[in-house]
Coordinates of C-alpha atoms and ligand atoms in Angstrom, one line a residue:
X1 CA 39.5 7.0 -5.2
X2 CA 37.4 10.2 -6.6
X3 CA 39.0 13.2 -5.1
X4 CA 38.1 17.0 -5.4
X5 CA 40.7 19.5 -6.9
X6 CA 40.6 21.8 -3.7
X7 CA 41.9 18.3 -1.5
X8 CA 44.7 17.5 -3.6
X9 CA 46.1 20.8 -4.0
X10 CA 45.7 21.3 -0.6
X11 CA 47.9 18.4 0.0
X12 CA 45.4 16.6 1.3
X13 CA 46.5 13.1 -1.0
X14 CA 50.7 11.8 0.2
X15 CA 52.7 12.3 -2.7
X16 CA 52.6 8.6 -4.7
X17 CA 48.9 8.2 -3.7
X18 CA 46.8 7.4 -7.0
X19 CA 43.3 9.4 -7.3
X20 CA 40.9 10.5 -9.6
X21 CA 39.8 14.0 -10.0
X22 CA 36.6 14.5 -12.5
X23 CA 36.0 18.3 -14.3
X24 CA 36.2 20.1 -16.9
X25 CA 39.8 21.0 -19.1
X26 CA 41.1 24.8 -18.5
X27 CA 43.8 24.3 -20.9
X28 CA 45.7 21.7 -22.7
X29 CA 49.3 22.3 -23.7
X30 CA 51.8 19.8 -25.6
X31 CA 55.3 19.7 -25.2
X32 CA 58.3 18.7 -27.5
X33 CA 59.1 16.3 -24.8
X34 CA 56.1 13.9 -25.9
X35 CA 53.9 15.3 -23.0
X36 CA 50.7 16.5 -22.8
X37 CA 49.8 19.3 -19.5
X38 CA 46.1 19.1 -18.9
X39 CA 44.4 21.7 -16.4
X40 CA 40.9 20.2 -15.0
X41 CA 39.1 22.8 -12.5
X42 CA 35.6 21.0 -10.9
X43 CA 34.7 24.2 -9.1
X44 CA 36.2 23.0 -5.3
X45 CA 38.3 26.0 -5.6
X46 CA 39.5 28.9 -8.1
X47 CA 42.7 26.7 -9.1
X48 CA 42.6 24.3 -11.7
X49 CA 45.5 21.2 -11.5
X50 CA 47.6 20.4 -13.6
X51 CA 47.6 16.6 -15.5
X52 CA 50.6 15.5 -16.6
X53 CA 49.9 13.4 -19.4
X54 CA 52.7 11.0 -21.1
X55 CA 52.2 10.0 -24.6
X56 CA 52.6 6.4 -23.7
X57 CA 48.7 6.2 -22.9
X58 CA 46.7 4.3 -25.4
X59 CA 44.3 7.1 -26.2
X60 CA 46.9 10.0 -26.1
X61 CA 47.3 10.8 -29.8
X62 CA 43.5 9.9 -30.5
X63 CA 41.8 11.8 -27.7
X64 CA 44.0 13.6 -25.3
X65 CA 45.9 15.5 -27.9
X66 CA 42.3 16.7 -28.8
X67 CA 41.0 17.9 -25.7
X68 CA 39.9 21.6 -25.6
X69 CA 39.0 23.7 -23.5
X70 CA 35.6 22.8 -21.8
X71 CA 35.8 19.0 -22.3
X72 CA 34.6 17.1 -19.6
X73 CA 37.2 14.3 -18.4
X74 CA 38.2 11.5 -15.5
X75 CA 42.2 11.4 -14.6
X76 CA 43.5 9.1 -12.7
X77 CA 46.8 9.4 -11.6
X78 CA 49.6 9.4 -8.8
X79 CA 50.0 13.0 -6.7
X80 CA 53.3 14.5 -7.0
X81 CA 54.9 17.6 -6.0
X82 CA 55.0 20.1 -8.4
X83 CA 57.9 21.6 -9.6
X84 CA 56.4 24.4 -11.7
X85 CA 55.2 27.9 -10.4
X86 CA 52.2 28.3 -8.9
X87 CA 51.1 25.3 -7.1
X88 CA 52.2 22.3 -4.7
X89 CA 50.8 19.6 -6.2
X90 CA 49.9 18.1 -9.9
X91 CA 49.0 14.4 -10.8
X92 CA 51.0 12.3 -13.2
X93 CA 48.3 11.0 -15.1
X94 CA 47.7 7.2 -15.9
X95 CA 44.7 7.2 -17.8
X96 CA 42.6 9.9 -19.1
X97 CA 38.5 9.5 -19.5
X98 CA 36.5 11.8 -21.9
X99 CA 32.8 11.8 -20.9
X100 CA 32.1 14.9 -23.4
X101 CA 33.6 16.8 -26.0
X102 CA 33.1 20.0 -27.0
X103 CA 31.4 19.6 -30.2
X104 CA 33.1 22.6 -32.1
X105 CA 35.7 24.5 -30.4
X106 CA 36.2 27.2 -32.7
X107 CA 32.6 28.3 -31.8
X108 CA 32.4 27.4 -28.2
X109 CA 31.3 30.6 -26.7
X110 CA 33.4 30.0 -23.5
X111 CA 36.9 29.8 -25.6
X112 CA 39.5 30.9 -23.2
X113 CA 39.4 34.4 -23.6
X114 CA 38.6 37.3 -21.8
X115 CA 35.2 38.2 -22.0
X116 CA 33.4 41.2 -21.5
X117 CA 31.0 40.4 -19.0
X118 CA 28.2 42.1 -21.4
X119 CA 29.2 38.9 -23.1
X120 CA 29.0 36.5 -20.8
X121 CA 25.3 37.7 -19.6
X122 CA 24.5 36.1 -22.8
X123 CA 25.5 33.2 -21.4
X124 CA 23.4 32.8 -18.6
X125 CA 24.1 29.0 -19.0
X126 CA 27.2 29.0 -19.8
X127 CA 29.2 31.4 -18.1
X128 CA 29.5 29.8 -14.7
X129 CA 32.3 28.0 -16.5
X130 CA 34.6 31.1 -16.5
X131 CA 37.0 32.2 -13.5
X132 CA 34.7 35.4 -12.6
X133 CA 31.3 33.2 -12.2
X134 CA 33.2 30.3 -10.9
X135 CA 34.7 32.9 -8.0
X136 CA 31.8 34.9 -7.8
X137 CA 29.3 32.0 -7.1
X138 CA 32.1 30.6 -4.3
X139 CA 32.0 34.5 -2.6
X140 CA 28.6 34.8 -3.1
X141 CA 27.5 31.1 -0.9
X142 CA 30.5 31.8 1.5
X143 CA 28.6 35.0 2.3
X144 CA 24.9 33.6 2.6
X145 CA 26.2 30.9 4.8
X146 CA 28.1 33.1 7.0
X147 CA 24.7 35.2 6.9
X148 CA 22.7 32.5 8.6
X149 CA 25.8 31.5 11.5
X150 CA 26.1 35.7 12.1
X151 CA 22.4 35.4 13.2
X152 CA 22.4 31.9 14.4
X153 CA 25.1 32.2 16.7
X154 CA 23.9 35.8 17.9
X155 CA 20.4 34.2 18.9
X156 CA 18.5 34.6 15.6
X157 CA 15.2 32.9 14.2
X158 CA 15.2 32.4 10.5
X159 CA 11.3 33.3 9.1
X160 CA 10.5 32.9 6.0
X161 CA 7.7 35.5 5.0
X162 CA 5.7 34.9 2.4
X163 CA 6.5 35.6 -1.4
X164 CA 3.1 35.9 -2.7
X165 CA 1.3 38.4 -0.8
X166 CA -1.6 41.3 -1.0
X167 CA 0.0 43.7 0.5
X168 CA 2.3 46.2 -1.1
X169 CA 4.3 47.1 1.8
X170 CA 4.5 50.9 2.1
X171 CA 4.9 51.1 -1.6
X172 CA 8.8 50.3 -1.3
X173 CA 9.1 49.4 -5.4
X174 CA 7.1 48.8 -7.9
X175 CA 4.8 45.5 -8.1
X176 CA 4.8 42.6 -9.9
X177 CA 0.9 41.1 -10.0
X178 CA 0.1 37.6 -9.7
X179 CA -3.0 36.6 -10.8
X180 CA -4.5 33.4 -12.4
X181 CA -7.1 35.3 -14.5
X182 CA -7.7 34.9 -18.1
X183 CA -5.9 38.2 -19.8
X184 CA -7.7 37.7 -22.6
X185 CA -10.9 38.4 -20.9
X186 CA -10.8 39.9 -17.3
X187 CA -13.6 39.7 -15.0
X188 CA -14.9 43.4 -14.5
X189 CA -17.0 45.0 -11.9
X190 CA -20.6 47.5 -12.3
X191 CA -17.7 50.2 -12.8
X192 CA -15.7 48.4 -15.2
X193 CA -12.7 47.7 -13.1
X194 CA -11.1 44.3 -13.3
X195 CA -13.0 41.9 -11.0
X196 CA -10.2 40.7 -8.6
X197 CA -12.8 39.2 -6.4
X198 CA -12.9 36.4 -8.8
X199 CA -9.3 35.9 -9.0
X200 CA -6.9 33.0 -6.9
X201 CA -6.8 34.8 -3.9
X202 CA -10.2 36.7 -3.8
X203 CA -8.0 40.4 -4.3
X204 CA -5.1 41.5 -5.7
X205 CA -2.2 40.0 -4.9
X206 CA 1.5 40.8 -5.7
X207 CA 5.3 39.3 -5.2
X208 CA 6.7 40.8 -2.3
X209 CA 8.5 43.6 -2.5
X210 CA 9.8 43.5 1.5
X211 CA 9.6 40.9 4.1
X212 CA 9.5 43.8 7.0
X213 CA 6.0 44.0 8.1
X214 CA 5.7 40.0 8.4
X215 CA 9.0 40.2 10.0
X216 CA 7.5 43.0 12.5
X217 CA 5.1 40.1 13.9
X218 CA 7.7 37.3 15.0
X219 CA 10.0 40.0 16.6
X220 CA 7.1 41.0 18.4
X221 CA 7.2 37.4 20.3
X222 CA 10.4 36.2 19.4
X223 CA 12.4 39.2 20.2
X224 CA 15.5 38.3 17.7
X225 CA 14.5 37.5 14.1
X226 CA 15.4 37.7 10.5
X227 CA 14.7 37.0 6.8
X228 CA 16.5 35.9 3.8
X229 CA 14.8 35.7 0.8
X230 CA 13.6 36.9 -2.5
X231 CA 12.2 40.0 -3.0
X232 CA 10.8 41.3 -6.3
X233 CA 10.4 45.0 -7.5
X234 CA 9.7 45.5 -11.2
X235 CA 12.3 48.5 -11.2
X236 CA 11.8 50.7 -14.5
X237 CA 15.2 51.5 -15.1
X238 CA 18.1 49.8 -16.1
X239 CA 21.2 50.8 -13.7
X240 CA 23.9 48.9 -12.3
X241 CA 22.6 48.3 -8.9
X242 CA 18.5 47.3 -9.2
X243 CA 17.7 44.1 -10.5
X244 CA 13.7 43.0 -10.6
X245 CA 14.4 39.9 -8.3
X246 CA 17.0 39.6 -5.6
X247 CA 17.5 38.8 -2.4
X248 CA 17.0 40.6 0.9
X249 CA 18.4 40.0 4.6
X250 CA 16.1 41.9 7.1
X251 CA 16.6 41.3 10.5
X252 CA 13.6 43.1 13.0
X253 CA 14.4 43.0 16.7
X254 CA 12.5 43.8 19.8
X255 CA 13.5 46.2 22.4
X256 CA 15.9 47.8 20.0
X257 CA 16.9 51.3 18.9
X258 CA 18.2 52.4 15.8
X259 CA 21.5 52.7 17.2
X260 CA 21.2 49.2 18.4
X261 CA 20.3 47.8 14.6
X262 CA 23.1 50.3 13.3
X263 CA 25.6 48.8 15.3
X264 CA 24.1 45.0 14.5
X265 CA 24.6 46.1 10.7
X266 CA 28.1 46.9 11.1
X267 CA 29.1 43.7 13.6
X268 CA 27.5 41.8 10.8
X269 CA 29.6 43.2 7.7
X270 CA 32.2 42.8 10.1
X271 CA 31.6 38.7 10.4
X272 CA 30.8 38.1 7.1
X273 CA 34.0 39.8 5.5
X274 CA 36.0 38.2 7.9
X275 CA 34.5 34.9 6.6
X276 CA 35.1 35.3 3.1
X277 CA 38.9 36.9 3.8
X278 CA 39.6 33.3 5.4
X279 CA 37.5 30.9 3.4
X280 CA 37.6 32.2 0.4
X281 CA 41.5 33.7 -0.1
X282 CA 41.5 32.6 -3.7
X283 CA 39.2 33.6 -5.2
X284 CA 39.7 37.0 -3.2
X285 CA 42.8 37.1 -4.6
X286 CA 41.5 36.8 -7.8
X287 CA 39.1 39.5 -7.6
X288 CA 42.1 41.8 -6.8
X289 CA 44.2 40.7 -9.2
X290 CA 41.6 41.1 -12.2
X291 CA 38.6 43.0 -10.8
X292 CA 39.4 45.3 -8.5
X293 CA 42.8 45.7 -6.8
X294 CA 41.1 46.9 -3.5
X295 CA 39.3 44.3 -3.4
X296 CA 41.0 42.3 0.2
X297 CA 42.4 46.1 1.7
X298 CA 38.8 47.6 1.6
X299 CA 37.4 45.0 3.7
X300 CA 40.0 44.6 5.8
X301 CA 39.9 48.0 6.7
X302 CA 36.5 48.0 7.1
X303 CA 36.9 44.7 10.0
X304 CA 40.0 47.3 11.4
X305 CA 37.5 50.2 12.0
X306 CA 34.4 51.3 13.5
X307 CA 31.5 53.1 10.8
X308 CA 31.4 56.8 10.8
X309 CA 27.6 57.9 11.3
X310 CA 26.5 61.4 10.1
X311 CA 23.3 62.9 10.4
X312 CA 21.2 63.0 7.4
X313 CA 21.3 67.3 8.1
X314 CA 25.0 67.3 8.1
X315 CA 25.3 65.4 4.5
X316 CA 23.5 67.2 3.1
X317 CA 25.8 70.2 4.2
X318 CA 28.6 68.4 3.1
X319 CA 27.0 67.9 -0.6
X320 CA 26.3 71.7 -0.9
X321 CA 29.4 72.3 0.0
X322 CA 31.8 70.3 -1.3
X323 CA 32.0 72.1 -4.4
X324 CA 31.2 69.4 -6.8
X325 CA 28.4 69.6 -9.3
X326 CA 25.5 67.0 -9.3
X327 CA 23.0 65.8 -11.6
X328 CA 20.4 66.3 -9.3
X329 CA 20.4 69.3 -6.5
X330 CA 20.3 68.6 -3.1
X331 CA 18.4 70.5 -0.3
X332 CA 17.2 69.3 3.0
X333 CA 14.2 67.3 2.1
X334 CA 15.2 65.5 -0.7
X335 CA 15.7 62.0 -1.2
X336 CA 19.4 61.8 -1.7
X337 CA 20.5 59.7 -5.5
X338 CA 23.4 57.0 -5.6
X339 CA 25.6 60.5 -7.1
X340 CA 25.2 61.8 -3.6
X341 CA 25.9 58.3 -1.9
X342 CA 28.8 57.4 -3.3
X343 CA 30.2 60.9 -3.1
X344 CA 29.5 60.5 0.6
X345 CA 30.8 57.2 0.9
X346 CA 34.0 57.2 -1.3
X347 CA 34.8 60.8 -1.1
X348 CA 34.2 62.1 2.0
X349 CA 34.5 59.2 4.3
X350 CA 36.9 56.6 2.6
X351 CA 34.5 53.9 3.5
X352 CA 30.8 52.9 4.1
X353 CA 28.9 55.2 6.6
X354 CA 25.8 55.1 8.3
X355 CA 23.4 58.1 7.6
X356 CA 20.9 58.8 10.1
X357 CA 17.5 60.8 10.5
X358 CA 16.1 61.1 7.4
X359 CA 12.7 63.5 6.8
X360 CA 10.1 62.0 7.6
X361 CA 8.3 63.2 4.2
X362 CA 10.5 61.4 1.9
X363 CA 10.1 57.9 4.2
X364 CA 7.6 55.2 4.5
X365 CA 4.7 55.2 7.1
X366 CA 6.2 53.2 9.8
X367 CA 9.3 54.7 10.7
X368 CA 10.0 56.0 14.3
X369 CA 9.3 59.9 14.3
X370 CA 11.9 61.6 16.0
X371 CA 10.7 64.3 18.6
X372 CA 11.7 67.0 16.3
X373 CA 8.8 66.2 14.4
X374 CA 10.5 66.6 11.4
X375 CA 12.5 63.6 11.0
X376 CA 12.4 59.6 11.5
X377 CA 14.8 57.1 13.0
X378 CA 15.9 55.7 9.8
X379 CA 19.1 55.3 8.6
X380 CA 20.9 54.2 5.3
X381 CA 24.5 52.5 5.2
X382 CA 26.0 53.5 2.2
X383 CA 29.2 52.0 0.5
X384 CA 31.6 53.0 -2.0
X385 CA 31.3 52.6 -5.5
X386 CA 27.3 51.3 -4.8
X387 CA 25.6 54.0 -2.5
X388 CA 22.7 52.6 -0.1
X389 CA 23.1 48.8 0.8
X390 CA 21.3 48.8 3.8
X391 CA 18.2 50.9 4.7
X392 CA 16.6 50.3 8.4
X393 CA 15.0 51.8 11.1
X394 CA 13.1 51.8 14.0
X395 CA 9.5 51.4 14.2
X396 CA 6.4 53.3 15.1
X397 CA 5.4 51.4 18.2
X398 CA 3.0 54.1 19.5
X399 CA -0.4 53.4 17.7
X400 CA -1.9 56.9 17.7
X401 CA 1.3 58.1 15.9
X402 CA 1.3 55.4 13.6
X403 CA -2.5 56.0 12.8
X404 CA -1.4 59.3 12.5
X405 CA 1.3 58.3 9.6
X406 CA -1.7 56.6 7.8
X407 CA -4.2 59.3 8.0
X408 CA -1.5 61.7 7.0
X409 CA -0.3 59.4 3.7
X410 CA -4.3 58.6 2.7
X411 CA -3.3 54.7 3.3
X412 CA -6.6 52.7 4.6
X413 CA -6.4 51.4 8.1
X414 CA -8.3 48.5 7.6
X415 CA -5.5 47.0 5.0
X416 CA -3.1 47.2 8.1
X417 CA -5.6 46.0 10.8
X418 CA -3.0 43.1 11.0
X419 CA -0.1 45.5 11.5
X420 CA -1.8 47.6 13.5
X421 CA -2.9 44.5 15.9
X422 CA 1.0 44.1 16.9
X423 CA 0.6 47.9 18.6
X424 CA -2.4 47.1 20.2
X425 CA -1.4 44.0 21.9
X426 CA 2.0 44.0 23.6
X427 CA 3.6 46.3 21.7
X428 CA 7.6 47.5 22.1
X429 CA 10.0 49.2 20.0
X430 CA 11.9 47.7 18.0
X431 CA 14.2 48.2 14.6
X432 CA 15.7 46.5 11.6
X433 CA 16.9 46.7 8.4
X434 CA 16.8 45.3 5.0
X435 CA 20.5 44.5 3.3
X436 CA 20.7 43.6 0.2
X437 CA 22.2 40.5 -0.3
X438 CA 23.5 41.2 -4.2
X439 CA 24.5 44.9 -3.3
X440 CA 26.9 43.2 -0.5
X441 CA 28.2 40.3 -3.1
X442 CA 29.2 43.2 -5.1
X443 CA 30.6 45.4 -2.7
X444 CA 32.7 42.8 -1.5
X445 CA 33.6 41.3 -5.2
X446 CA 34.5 44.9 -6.7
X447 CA 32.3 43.8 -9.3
X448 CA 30.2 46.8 -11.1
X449 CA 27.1 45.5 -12.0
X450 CA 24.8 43.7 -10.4
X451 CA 23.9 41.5 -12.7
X452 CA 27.1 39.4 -12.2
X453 CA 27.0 38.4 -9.2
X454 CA 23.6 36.5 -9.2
X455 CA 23.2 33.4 -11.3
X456 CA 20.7 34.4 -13.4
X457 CA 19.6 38.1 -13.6
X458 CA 16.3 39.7 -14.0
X459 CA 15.7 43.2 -15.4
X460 CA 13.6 44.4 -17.8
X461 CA 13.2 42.4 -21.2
X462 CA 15.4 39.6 -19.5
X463 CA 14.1 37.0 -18.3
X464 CA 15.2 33.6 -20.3
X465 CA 17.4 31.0 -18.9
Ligands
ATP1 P1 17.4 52.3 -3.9 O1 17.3 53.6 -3.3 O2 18.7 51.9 -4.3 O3 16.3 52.0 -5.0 P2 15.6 51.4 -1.9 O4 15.8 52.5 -0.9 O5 14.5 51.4 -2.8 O6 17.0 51.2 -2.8 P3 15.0 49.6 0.3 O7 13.5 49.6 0.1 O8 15.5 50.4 1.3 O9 15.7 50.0 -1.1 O10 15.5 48.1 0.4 C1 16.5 47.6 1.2 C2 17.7 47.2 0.4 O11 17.4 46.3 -0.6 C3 18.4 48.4 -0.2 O12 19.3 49.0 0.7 C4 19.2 47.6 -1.3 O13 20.4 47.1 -0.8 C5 18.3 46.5 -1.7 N1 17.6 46.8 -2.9 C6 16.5 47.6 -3.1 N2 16.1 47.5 -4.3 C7 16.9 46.7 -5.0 C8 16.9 46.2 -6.3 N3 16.0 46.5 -7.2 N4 17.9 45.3 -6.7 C9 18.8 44.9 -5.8 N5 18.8 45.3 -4.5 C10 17.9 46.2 -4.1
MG2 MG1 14.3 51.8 -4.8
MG3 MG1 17.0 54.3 -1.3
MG4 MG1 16.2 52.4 1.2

């Protein structure tokens, strides 16, 4: 019988029970003794068991004393307890199946080493054989699944907005166009514009850069909603944290507050770290170990506390005068940098914290205006050693204030009719936010760029695999 790694280590299999696990070999070492140990992970779990292999097998000297690293084998073999460190179990093996070699082992790029992970994003391929991709993959689906219960189990509608759309909602990043005209020779107008008239969809049209305002409309009749999807912004710069396509959780809910969404961010960070302390404890373990060592503490003190919210005002107070010198200044009014996040976050508070009531100036067109006229009902949640994971808000329910907004930023109503529709017919407050989903696989991984913890990254000039 076929059995996974994780179940036999687990102690799933009585010792003297014969099975077969299928992978790949971790390591192959041969003792004096006449005996071969074989390590074969299959990705069940971060462990890899161990194959005791007696040279009495026909194919030992002619195949299994040639295994290497990354072959891809069959052993069957009876459970027994283990009496090395580490583990419970290993299987004495009775035969051992080679499906693939490795053709040349000296130049197998995965040779067990330790990469640098510039290396491995070479590798796009190819790394997801290592430890870190192997335990960052686990995290990162332990995480969107506990995602999808969070919401499911507190009343939730999954929607999926659209990815092609003609909207640029509010601007939030920069555009990617889709279009099925002929570069080579664009359709152009009396002015000599391009002709999108005569393109797929009749206008331009773009991959989205937000789910939020599509969102907006199914809170507006099914009160509790959210999205998870991609989201595409074709970000200039390369830094740590941006990547051109990734994936966005937005939940939008009806007859909420932004206090009510703030507190909805933090029960859900809550859940979903619990989740990945208890399902995934190895390769946790392993991200402390290797990565970052407060990589389990950290979230477990954030489950142990509640969030510390701050007004944008009094942050800003705080960055003038806590005596440290920034790239950029900071004055009321600006639009505060990841420098001024993360001092915020890991300096002044220890852990992530919720920043409320931004200026209205430096916000998009549908945030709540405060009465202060000054500010808006937004807020970021900011984390240590990223900055902003999370920005929400409320929303302008009230249509003249939101027709306001538009006049105010020279956007043209008519390209919002549809938004503005969901004011005129029923309308309520209500709030969300947008989380992004890699920010949160690295926050909770300790790993520093972003580009490791989704399978295959895109940023600028990088888009093969
Ligand atoms: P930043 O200030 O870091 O550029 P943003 O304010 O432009 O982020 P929002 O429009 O508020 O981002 O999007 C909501 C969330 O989506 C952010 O809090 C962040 O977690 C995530 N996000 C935004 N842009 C990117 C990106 N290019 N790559 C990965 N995640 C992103
Ligand atoms: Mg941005
Ligand atoms: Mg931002
Ligand atoms: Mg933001």
């Amino acid at each position: 019988q076929y059995a996974a790694v994780k179940d036999v280590l687990a102690g799933q299999y009585s010792a003297g029970e014969t099975v077969t696990v299928r992978g790949w070999v971790r390591t192959r070492r041969d003792s004096k003794a006449g005996i071969s140990f074989v390590n074969v992970h299959d990705g069940s779990c971060f462990d890899a068991i161990q194959a005791v292999v007696p040279s009495d097998l026909d194919n030992y000297s002619s195949e299994v004393q040639k295994l290497t690293t990354g072959c891809s084998v069959a052993v069957t073999g009876t459970v027994a307890a283990s009496a090395g460190q580490g583990q419970d179990f290993e299987l004495q093996a009775s035969s051992v199946h080679v499906y693939g070699w490795v053709e040349d082992p000296d130049t197998y790029p995965m040779a067990p080493k330790r990469h640098s992970m510039e290396y491995l994003r070479e590798f796009a391929h190819l790394r997801p054989r290592t430890n870190v991709a192997g335990a960052v993959t686990r995290v990162r689906h332990c995480l969107a699944q506990a995602v999808h219960r969070f919401f499911h189990q507190h009343g939730y509608y999954w929607i999926s907005t659209p990815i092609i759309t003609t909207s640029d909602a509010e601007g939030a990043g920069e555009l990617f166009r889709v279009s099925t005209l002929d570069m080579q020779n664009l359709p152009k107008d009396d002015k000599g514009q391009v002709d999108y008239s005569q393109d797929f969809f009749g206008k331009e049209a773009f991959l989205t850069v937000s789910g939020q305002l599509n969102v907006e409309a199914f809170a507006s009749s099914l009160s509790k909603v959210y999205t998870f999807g991609p989201t595409f912004r074709a970000e200039n710069s390369n830094t740590s944290r941006h990547l051109a396509e990734f994936w966005m959780i937005e939940p939008e809910v009806a007859f909420a507050d932004l206090n009510d969404v703030a507190k909805l961010a933090e029960d859900m960070l809550k859940f979903v770290f619990k989740a990945v302390l208890d399902e995934r404890a190895d390769d946790m373990a392993f991200f402390a170990e290797r990565i970052d060592k407060q990589a389990i503490s950290r979230l477990q003190h954030v489950i142990d506390n509640d969030f510390v919210h701050m007004d944008y005002t009094d942050a800003i107070e705080v960055l003038q005068n806590c005596g440290k010198q920034f790239d950029y200044p900071v004055a009321w009014g600006v639009d505060l940098q990841s420098e001024h996040e993360r001092y915020l976050a890991e300096e002044h508070v220890g852990a992530p914290v919720i920043l409320k009531n931004y200026p209205r100036d430096i916000k998009a067109f549908y945030m709540r205006q405060n009465d202060d006229g000054k500010t808006v009902a937004a807020m970021d949640v900011l984390a240590p050693g990223i900055g902003e994971i999370i920005g929400g808000s409320a929303r302008e329910e009230r249509l003249d204030l939101l027709d306001k907004r538009l006049r105010e930023m020279d956007l043209p109503a008519e390209e919002y009719s549809w938004y503005r529709d969901l004011r005129r017919y029923g309308s309520v407050p209500h709030a969300g936010f947008g989380l992004g989903f890699e920010r949160l696989v690295a926050y909770v991984t300790g790993m520093t760029n972003i580009r490791d913890v989704i399978p295959y990254p895109r940023s600028p000039k990088n888009a093969d695999f």
